[in-house]
Amino acid sequence: MQRRTDFLVIGSGIAGLRAAADLAAAGDVVILTKADPDESNTGYAQGGIAAAVGSGDHPDLHAADTIAAGDGLCVEPAVRVLVEDGVRYARELVEWGARFDRDPSGALALAKEAAHKVRRVLHARDATGREIGRTLWNRVADQPKVRVERNARATSLIVRDGRCVGARFECDRGTEQIEAAAVLLATGGAGQVFRETTNPAVATGDGVTLAWHAGAQVADLEFVQFHPTALNVPGAPRFLLSEALRGEGAYLLNADGERFMTRYHPAGELASRDLVSRAIVLEQRRTGQPVFLSLQHLDADWVRQRFPTITKACHSAGFDLATDRISVGPAAHYIMGGVETDLWGRTTMPGLFAAGEVACTGVHGANRLASNSLLEGLVFGARAAQAMINPKNIDQMFSVRTTPSRPRKTKTSWPKSEGEVRTLMWRSVGLMREDASLGAAESQLESWYRALEPYLEKGGMDEARWRLATIVTVGWLIARAALRREETRGGHARSDFPGRDDVHFRIHIGESKES
Ligand code: FAD
Ligand code: SIN
């Protein structure tokens, strides 16, 4: 294996692949990907990718919806970049061969999702991520300068004189390392930190752990999005029942068959995700019964044809999507926070870039608007590539926008299992948080973190130890920030502080290991 490359990309979802497509025109690229190259959150994305391409739409309208969903915390210059560049990059995907659904006139068929005021979601039935992945892989596979290292798990970054110059990784050949002029973290999300999640097994927040250990700044980690409608059947995986179902008219019903959502929010089933998730939990608590998603009032053939992937998954779990009421509930889905970056994917560490779900551009604020994540990976993956190729062309300085979290010290202890950590996160750092249980969880997580820290310093862990170490690290950082934020905003809900407090908390909480 070569020891040096021009550009190192860690991760092969939408952000890593979109970056690689441009980087390959400027130099040699190595992509490290820790499992099968198609295994990523991108590969499971259902509803679609939002972009203001429709005739009645405009980037200003898309920006307004994004900012409203973000609950007062979006970084507005980042939002402008997302919605304006988003149109160009979404069209480019179509030029590159993405087969999005079209209406009978041949125009792109645009779907509606919650908290979007207009139809603006491009989709490929209910497997949009798979189609985008196929398109980008075709583009990258054409490039002779790209080399893909599959089953190659990055476990630490190489830092020399304060600059990131490469990464160490585990692969079938053992422990190896590679140096590069610029390194991109595109490692995706962290849903696996929680017991109940829509995310696949690879989503363990590795990029946050890698960056934190290297000394880069992380931010906004308390903001976790819990998707309201994951399949809620004991023993079955928390398969996602896309928001596009509600966009097409699906109802949320309580056990008495009532559409209860309007009691909690005037937008009903199409309120933003944080509000729908909390309403479902409140309704479950009020009635002591499950909550259901129902498409029984829609045309059954149309439902099966429009949502074939979800139809199949429901069938495997013993339900008919079109004719049965399906028990649903919230599950960890997306993390708004991550490695702090500027508008060009630069982190606080020279040589280290981040894009996609691992990054925190601030574009989503406290709560991400549906279908803005694929767009973020596409836009900021491309921009990070430009900055990696021509760092001198970017004149703005990076200014850190965060205020530091409170440091605390505890003893060390060892978790019994990964399951113990994920259950603690779900129960005490999940959808509804409050001081006592959050504080106890934070202390517990810190003591686990302190026990695992030496292994993170040393690197070279086997897969099980690595999963434990990254889940504990990211879980602890989420709990710390959640404890500090004494208000309810977007994805962060505190039962002891039920209101939004703009006087004290219109801030981004962040920290680095060095701070
Ligand atoms: P990912 O696509 O997750 O890719 C991360 C890559 O990094 C993977 O290849 C992984 O193997 C690799 N990796 C991780 N750690 C390491 C390591 N240590 N070393 C080497 N490689 C590593 N968003 C939308 O906008 N629209 C949707 O319709 C939508 N639907 C979704 C449905 C589901 C079920 C899920 C889970 C998410 C959905 N999302 C959706 C969110 C969206 O899919 C993700 O946020 C987005 O795809 C993230 O892209 P990414 O490139 O940042 O990361
Ligand atoms: C979904 O299809 O509901 C997921 C969309 C998203 O995460 O943006």
XYZ file of C-alpha atoms and ligand atoms in Angstrom:
576
model
C 0.000 0.000 0.000
C 1.349 3.434 -0.906
C 2.433 5.577 2.058
C 1.635 8.982 0.573
C -1.103 10.553 -1.505
C -2.176 14.069 -2.433
C -5.634 13.793 -0.903
C -6.968 11.406 1.719
C -10.759 11.023 1.992
C -12.119 9.066 4.962
C -15.620 7.806 4.143
C -17.509 6.872 0.976
C -20.971 8.421 1.416
C -22.257 11.407 -0.535
C -19.792 13.901 0.999
C -16.658 11.798 0.466
C -17.608 10.733 -3.048
C -18.619 14.213 -4.195
C -15.304 15.565 -2.906
C -13.343 12.727 -4.535
C -14.969 13.438 -7.915
C -13.263 16.876 -7.978
C -10.087 15.979 -6.095
C -9.249 13.333 -8.698
C -8.834 16.051 -11.316
C -6.105 17.649 -9.200
C -4.090 14.757 -7.820
C -3.996 11.244 -6.394
C -6.848 10.384 -4.054
C -7.104 7.533 -1.542
C -10.558 6.797 -0.092
C -10.585 4.819 3.152
C -13.926 3.202 3.916
C -14.398 0.981 6.922
C -16.881 -1.550 5.525
C -18.358 -2.316 2.125
C -17.999 0.950 0.135
C -21.797 1.237 -0.304
C -22.497 0.849 3.403
C -23.262 4.350 4.661
C -26.164 6.501 5.798
C -26.280 7.753 2.218
C -27.104 4.248 0.998
C -30.235 4.136 3.195
C -31.547 7.644 2.458
C -35.181 7.417 1.423
C -37.185 10.639 1.063
C -34.893 12.633 -1.185
C -32.674 15.646 -1.646
C -34.063 19.161 -1.271
C -33.176 21.897 -3.789
C -35.047 24.945 -5.036
C -35.317 23.718 -8.637
C -39.124 23.889 -9.034
C -40.828 26.666 -10.991
C -42.625 28.109 -7.940
C -39.563 27.862 -5.735
C -36.548 30.055 -4.987
C -33.406 29.665 -2.828
C -34.798 32.433 -0.565
C -37.850 30.285 0.210
C -35.651 27.257 0.847
C -33.472 29.382 3.150
C -36.526 30.618 5.070
C -37.774 27.049 5.697
C -34.273 25.879 6.708
C -33.883 28.754 9.167
C -37.379 28.273 10.640
C -36.679 24.566 11.270
C -33.270 25.436 12.801
C -35.017 27.168 15.726
C -32.900 30.325 15.941
C -29.481 28.745 15.600
C -28.712 28.379 11.889
C -25.492 29.993 10.694
C -27.124 32.076 7.972
C -24.124 32.438 5.600
C -23.901 28.621 5.584
C -27.621 28.389 4.799
C -27.180 30.781 1.851
C -24.368 28.638 0.475
C -26.476 25.483 0.896
C -29.569 26.754 -0.881
C -27.803 28.716 -3.644
C -25.019 26.249 -4.525
C -27.516 23.452 -3.882
C -29.450 24.228 -7.053
C -26.288 23.985 -9.169
C -25.008 20.787 -7.558
C -28.407 19.061 -7.652
C -28.677 19.845 -11.397
C -25.133 18.573 -11.869
C -26.186 15.236 -10.308
C -28.918 14.974 -12.938
C -26.339 15.755 -15.665
C -24.117 13.036 -14.216
C -26.931 10.526 -14.708
C -28.985 10.467 -11.490
C -32.379 8.990 -12.360
C -34.737 11.028 -10.199
C -38.489 10.457 -10.624
C -40.248 12.586 -13.230
C -43.880 13.584 -13.718
C -45.819 12.652 -16.893
C -44.564 15.832 -18.629
C -40.949 14.740 -18.078
C -40.227 17.429 -15.453
C -38.558 16.406 -12.162
C -41.261 15.186 -9.764
C -40.868 17.123 -6.538
C -42.136 15.755 -3.228
C -43.258 17.615 -0.125
C -41.883 16.877 3.316
C -42.523 18.284 6.754
C -41.745 21.982 7.346
C -41.128 22.654 3.632
C -43.652 25.236 2.407
C -43.404 24.023 -1.195
C -42.656 20.796 -3.056
C -38.859 20.764 -3.509
C -37.608 17.239 -2.790
C -36.045 15.337 -5.703
C -36.358 11.612 -5.191
C -35.836 8.203 -6.735
C -38.935 6.438 -5.377
C -37.993 5.789 -1.731
C -34.339 4.852 -2.353
C -32.869 8.225 -3.264
C -29.558 7.673 -1.460
C -28.894 4.464 -3.368
C -29.440 6.265 -6.695
C -27.157 9.157 -5.704
C -24.508 6.682 -4.516
C -24.714 4.830 -7.831
C -24.291 8.092 -9.757
C -21.307 9.280 -7.729
C -19.589 5.882 -7.775
C -19.882 5.860 -11.582
C -18.256 9.265 -11.657
C -15.445 8.347 -9.254
C -14.811 4.898 -10.728
C -14.040 6.604 -14.057
C -11.107 8.427 -12.467
C -7.747 6.614 -12.717
C -6.304 8.638 -9.843
C -8.744 7.339 -7.225
C -7.881 4.313 -5.132
C -10.456 2.842 -2.742
C -9.304 0.976 0.375
C -12.336 -1.020 1.569
C -12.589 -2.470 5.097
C -10.049 0.162 6.136
C -11.023 1.784 9.452
C -9.261 5.026 10.416
C -8.441 4.972 14.146
C -6.311 8.101 14.565
C -5.108 11.148 12.694
C -1.419 11.896 12.276
C -0.656 15.394 13.552
C 2.722 17.053 13.070
C 3.464 20.562 14.371
C -0.251 21.202 14.815
C -1.105 20.142 11.255
C -3.030 17.030 10.202
C -0.810 15.125 7.764
C -2.542 11.758 7.465
C -4.255 8.892 9.262
C -3.569 5.493 10.789
C -5.998 2.735 9.929
C -6.788 -0.929 10.462
C -7.283 -3.149 7.422
C -6.960 -6.815 6.445
C -3.172 -6.369 6.305
C -3.002 -5.013 9.891
C -2.247 -1.454 11.060
C -1.122 0.954 8.332
C -0.759 4.669 7.847
C -0.920 7.084 4.988
C 0.181 10.709 4.728
C -1.486 13.359 2.567
C -1.317 17.074 1.783
C -4.960 17.380 2.906
C -7.289 15.025 4.790
C -11.107 15.049 4.539
C -13.282 13.544 7.250
C -16.487 12.335 5.581
C -17.336 9.653 8.126
C -21.054 10.406 8.491
C -23.306 10.264 11.518
C -23.496 8.813 15.006
C -26.944 7.245 15.374
C -25.409 4.070 16.813
C -24.547 5.988 19.978
C -28.238 5.455 20.883
C -30.007 2.139 21.446
C -32.850 2.999 19.054
C -31.677 4.341 15.704
C -32.483 4.387 12.010
C -28.737 4.416 11.209
C -26.723 1.417 9.971
C -23.936 -0.170 12.043
C -21.196 2.002 10.497
C -22.659 5.223 11.965
C -20.639 5.370 15.194
C -19.443 8.989 15.072
C -15.838 8.038 14.265
C -14.963 11.384 12.680
C -15.907 13.289 15.821
C -13.726 10.959 17.907
C -10.815 11.241 15.459
C -11.005 15.035 15.296
C -11.514 15.480 19.038
C -8.472 13.345 19.797
C -6.369 15.201 17.285
C -7.308 18.493 18.986
C -9.829 19.957 16.505
C -12.913 21.800 17.723
C -16.334 20.066 17.868
C -19.633 21.951 18.168
C -23.425 21.731 18.676
C -23.306 18.050 19.633
C -26.318 18.322 21.953
C -28.520 18.662 18.872
C -29.552 15.150 17.870
C -32.516 14.643 15.574
C -34.942 11.889 16.559
C -36.969 10.917 13.514
C -40.616 10.503 14.547
C -41.571 7.499 12.443
C -39.294 4.515 12.807
C -40.952 1.096 12.774
C -41.785 0.320 16.411
C -42.156 -3.424 16.583
C -40.428 -5.410 19.339
C -37.480 -7.382 17.961
C -37.550 -5.702 14.515
C -34.913 -3.125 13.461
C -36.003 0.516 13.660
C -36.550 0.728 9.910
C -37.355 4.262 8.766
C -40.846 5.063 7.501
C -39.953 8.110 5.447
C -41.334 11.557 6.110
C -42.296 11.506 2.432
C -45.185 9.222 3.496
C -46.633 12.051 5.577
C -45.721 14.460 2.772
C -48.023 12.382 0.536
C -50.808 12.455 3.110
C -50.175 9.648 5.648
C -51.877 10.176 9.032
C -50.571 9.706 12.539
C -53.261 8.016 14.632
C -53.565 7.115 18.295
C -54.940 3.763 19.415
C -58.515 5.170 19.184
C -57.926 6.018 15.521
C -57.788 9.814 16.183
C -55.458 12.127 14.258
C -53.909 13.585 17.391
C -51.128 15.782 15.920
C -53.175 18.974 15.573
C -53.675 18.934 19.344
C -49.925 19.463 19.672
C -49.191 21.653 16.638
C -51.339 23.436 14.021
C -49.181 22.016 11.175
C -50.327 18.527 12.233
C -48.385 15.655 10.662
C -46.261 18.163 8.718
C -44.809 20.002 11.722
C -41.008 19.829 12.004
C -39.450 16.566 13.152
C -38.558 17.609 16.683
C -42.175 18.665 17.338
C -43.705 15.520 15.815
C -41.320 13.251 17.761
C -42.155 14.911 21.062
C -45.879 14.875 20.297
C -45.734 11.122 19.630
C -44.036 10.477 22.978
C -46.524 12.714 24.820
C -49.445 10.939 23.137
C -47.967 7.511 23.970
C -47.620 8.637 27.597
C -51.128 10.132 27.713
C -52.840 7.037 26.334
C -50.423 4.318 27.429
C -50.819 2.933 23.885
C -48.726 2.893 20.705
C -49.072 5.469 17.927
C -49.642 4.427 14.306
C -48.882 5.648 10.809
C -51.761 5.014 8.436
C -52.030 5.218 4.641
C -55.297 3.278 4.550
C -57.141 6.267 3.028
C -54.741 6.469 0.033
C -54.797 4.400 -3.146
C -53.085 1.113 -2.254
C -51.525 0.455 -5.675
C -50.139 3.965 -5.813
C -48.651 3.617 -2.293
C -46.881 0.367 -3.189
C -45.554 1.763 -6.445
C -44.329 5.056 -4.929
C -42.729 3.431 -1.846
C -41.445 -0.008 -2.906
C -38.538 -0.184 -0.419
C -40.707 0.660 2.578
C -43.458 -1.659 1.340
C -40.916 -4.506 1.232
C -39.489 -3.748 4.688
C -42.991 -3.595 6.198
C -43.857 -6.867 4.485
C -40.786 -8.518 6.096
C -42.027 -7.281 9.476
C -45.489 -8.758 8.791
C -47.390 -5.602 7.686
C -48.908 -4.196 4.547
C -47.845 -0.542 4.277
C -50.865 0.328 2.153
C -53.597 -1.303 4.217
C -52.354 -1.772 7.805
C -51.854 0.747 10.578
C -48.158 0.549 11.466
C -46.802 1.159 14.953
C -44.159 3.915 14.867
C -42.004 5.835 17.318
C -38.962 8.112 17.434
C -35.405 6.867 16.899
C -32.040 8.673 16.723
C -31.600 9.641 13.096
C -29.166 12.502 12.540
C -26.688 14.656 14.443
C -26.716 18.392 13.714
C -23.416 18.950 15.539
C -20.011 17.612 14.646
C -16.542 18.802 13.760
C -16.719 22.585 13.504
C -16.017 23.876 9.991
C -16.215 27.093 8.050
C -17.976 27.500 4.706
C -15.134 25.650 2.936
C -15.015 22.572 5.134
C -11.919 23.783 6.974
C -11.714 22.637 10.600
C -9.768 24.419 13.323
C -6.802 22.156 12.525
C -4.721 23.035 9.445
C -4.711 20.220 6.884
C -7.949 18.712 8.252
C -11.284 19.222 6.467
C -14.744 17.825 7.234
C -17.940 17.567 5.178
C -21.341 15.905 5.412
C -22.964 14.646 8.589
C -19.667 14.544 10.529
C -19.238 18.294 10.044
C -20.901 21.167 11.835
C -21.211 24.047 9.390
C -24.122 25.360 11.481
C -26.379 25.032 8.456
C -29.028 23.034 10.337
C -28.979 25.059 13.541
C -30.797 23.146 16.279
C -32.907 20.991 13.963
C -32.360 19.895 10.379
C -35.025 20.413 7.734
C -35.969 17.161 5.985
C -33.831 16.238 2.963
C -31.246 18.947 3.612
C -28.608 16.436 4.683
C -27.903 14.853 1.327
C -27.761 18.380 -0.049
C -25.275 19.431 2.622
C -22.999 16.471 1.819
C -23.147 17.308 -1.873
C -22.532 21.056 -1.568
C -19.964 21.065 1.212
C -18.203 17.949 -0.118
C -17.616 19.875 -3.364
C -16.553 23.042 -1.537
C -14.160 21.179 0.755
C -12.546 19.658 -2.349
C -12.025 23.150 -3.800
C -10.394 24.315 -0.561
C -8.191 21.207 -0.402
C -7.024 21.763 -3.976
C -6.500 25.545 -3.741
C -6.141 26.500 -0.069
C -4.652 29.872 -0.954
C -7.710 30.902 -2.985
C -9.804 31.174 0.155
C -9.285 34.543 1.704
C -11.664 34.426 4.687
C -10.071 33.525 8.000
C -11.660 30.787 10.068
C -13.213 32.248 13.199
C -14.386 29.828 15.865
C -18.028 30.550 16.703
C -18.420 28.410 19.805
C -18.279 29.006 23.551
C -16.596 26.271 25.586
C -18.385 23.601 27.618
C -17.779 23.119 31.381
C -14.886 20.756 32.151
C -15.522 18.181 34.932
C -13.362 15.386 36.322
C -14.407 11.938 37.516
C -12.911 8.542 38.292
C -12.493 5.810 35.673
C -14.658 2.709 35.183
C -15.327 0.217 32.419
C -18.692 -0.286 30.652
C -20.031 -3.847 30.713
C -20.919 -3.711 27.015
C -21.634 -1.421 24.100
C -25.323 -2.083 24.809
C -25.007 -0.600 28.282
C -23.681 2.659 26.809
C -26.324 2.867 24.090
C -29.136 2.159 26.558
C -27.883 4.863 28.916
C -27.754 7.323 26.006
C -31.285 6.411 24.930
C -32.770 6.668 28.419
C -30.905 9.684 29.815
C -29.585 11.664 26.835
C -32.423 10.881 24.397
C -35.504 12.709 23.189
C -36.494 14.165 26.606
C -33.671 15.239 28.927
C -33.544 16.601 32.484
C -30.796 17.676 34.845
C -30.592 14.790 37.350
C -30.491 11.871 34.910
C -28.456 13.830 32.371
C -25.883 14.787 35.025
C -25.608 11.189 36.261
C -25.206 9.945 32.678
C -22.559 12.546 31.937
C -20.477 11.493 34.977
C -20.822 7.830 34.058
C -19.862 8.505 30.443
C -16.855 10.546 31.510
C -15.591 7.765 33.762
C -15.923 5.295 30.859
C -14.232 7.777 28.568
C -11.301 8.183 30.989
C -10.841 4.381 31.041
C -10.822 4.196 27.235
C -8.736 7.318 26.614
C -5.349 5.532 26.758
C -6.494 3.151 24.010
C -7.553 6.095 21.862
C -4.128 7.671 22.406
C -2.392 4.439 21.388
C -4.709 3.655 18.418
C -4.755 0.248 16.710
C -7.860 -1.135 18.448
C -9.837 -4.136 17.227
C -13.295 -3.352 15.869
C -15.265 -4.067 19.034
C -12.979 -1.954 21.236
C -13.020 0.847 18.678
C -16.842 0.869 18.504
C -17.004 1.060 22.280
C -14.403 3.839 22.425
C -16.050 6.006 19.781
C -19.578 5.494 21.110
C -18.431 6.449 24.611
C -16.462 9.486 23.379
C -19.283 10.874 21.233
C -21.902 9.995 23.867
C -19.937 11.830 26.528
C -19.483 14.922 24.332
C -23.237 14.941 23.543
C -24.131 14.622 27.249
C -21.729 17.401 28.267
C -23.192 19.867 25.806
C -26.768 18.797 26.633
C -26.163 19.393 30.335
C -24.823 22.839 29.651
C -27.780 23.910 27.473
C -30.501 24.760 29.994
C -33.351 25.361 27.534
C -35.436 23.521 24.954
C -34.562 24.223 21.340
C -34.856 22.134 18.180
C -33.632 18.590 18.743
C -32.623 19.347 22.357
C -35.558 19.079 24.791
C -35.176 19.604 28.560
C -38.239 18.841 30.691
C -36.688 21.025 33.436
C -36.224 23.957 31.012
C -39.202 23.671 28.640
C -38.812 27.078 26.942
C -36.345 28.503 24.444
C -33.966 31.010 26.103
C -32.476 33.344 23.522
C -30.919 35.579 26.156
C -28.506 32.935 27.425
C -28.480 30.215 24.790
C -28.482 31.720 21.336
C -24.953 30.361 21.215
C -23.092 27.391 19.791
C -21.510 25.195 22.449
C -18.211 23.658 21.470
C -14.868 22.539 22.680
C -11.625 20.900 21.736
C -9.530 18.521 23.794
C -7.011 21.291 24.200
C -9.511 23.980 25.323
P -22.350 8.584 5.187
O -23.190 8.460 3.999
O -22.865 7.991 6.435
O -20.937 7.938 4.861
C -19.972 7.780 5.870
C -18.877 6.883 5.367
O -17.775 6.910 6.263
C -19.263 5.427 5.237
O -18.705 4.953 4.036
C -18.590 4.767 6.450
O -18.303 3.401 6.278
C -17.327 5.588 6.505
N -16.624 5.592 7.793
C -17.117 5.901 9.005
N -16.149 5.825 9.934
C -15.020 5.464 9.300
C -13.685 5.206 9.714
N -13.312 5.287 11.000
N -12.768 4.854 8.786
C -13.123 4.717 7.474
N -14.379 4.936 7.034
C -15.313 5.315 7.937
N -30.998 12.731 4.382
C -31.604 13.402 3.374
O -31.197 14.523 3.049
N -32.652 12.832 2.723
C -33.135 11.603 3.024
O -34.068 11.124 2.388
C -32.532 10.896 4.089
N -33.002 9.687 4.472
C -32.321 8.987 5.426
C -32.761 7.693 5.762
C -32.042 6.939 6.679
C -32.528 5.557 7.039
C -30.879 7.477 7.277
C -30.095 6.668 8.260
C -30.471 8.768 6.980
C -31.186 9.521 6.064
N -30.787 10.813 5.735
C -31.423 11.497 4.731
C -29.566 11.382 6.289
C -28.459 11.244 5.243
O -28.578 9.996 4.609
C -27.063 11.335 5.856
O -26.968 12.409 6.743
C -26.033 11.522 4.746
O -26.185 10.520 3.772
C -24.636 11.498 5.327
O -23.715 11.441 4.267
P -22.164 11.421 4.613
O -21.456 11.325 3.316
O -21.844 12.542 5.506
O -21.967 10.097 5.485
C -36.979 10.561 5.441
O -37.111 10.078 4.310
O -37.907 10.730 6.240
C -35.628 10.988 5.867
C -35.376 12.290 5.270
C -34.257 12.981 5.965
O -33.626 12.450 6.879
O -34.031 14.129 5.588
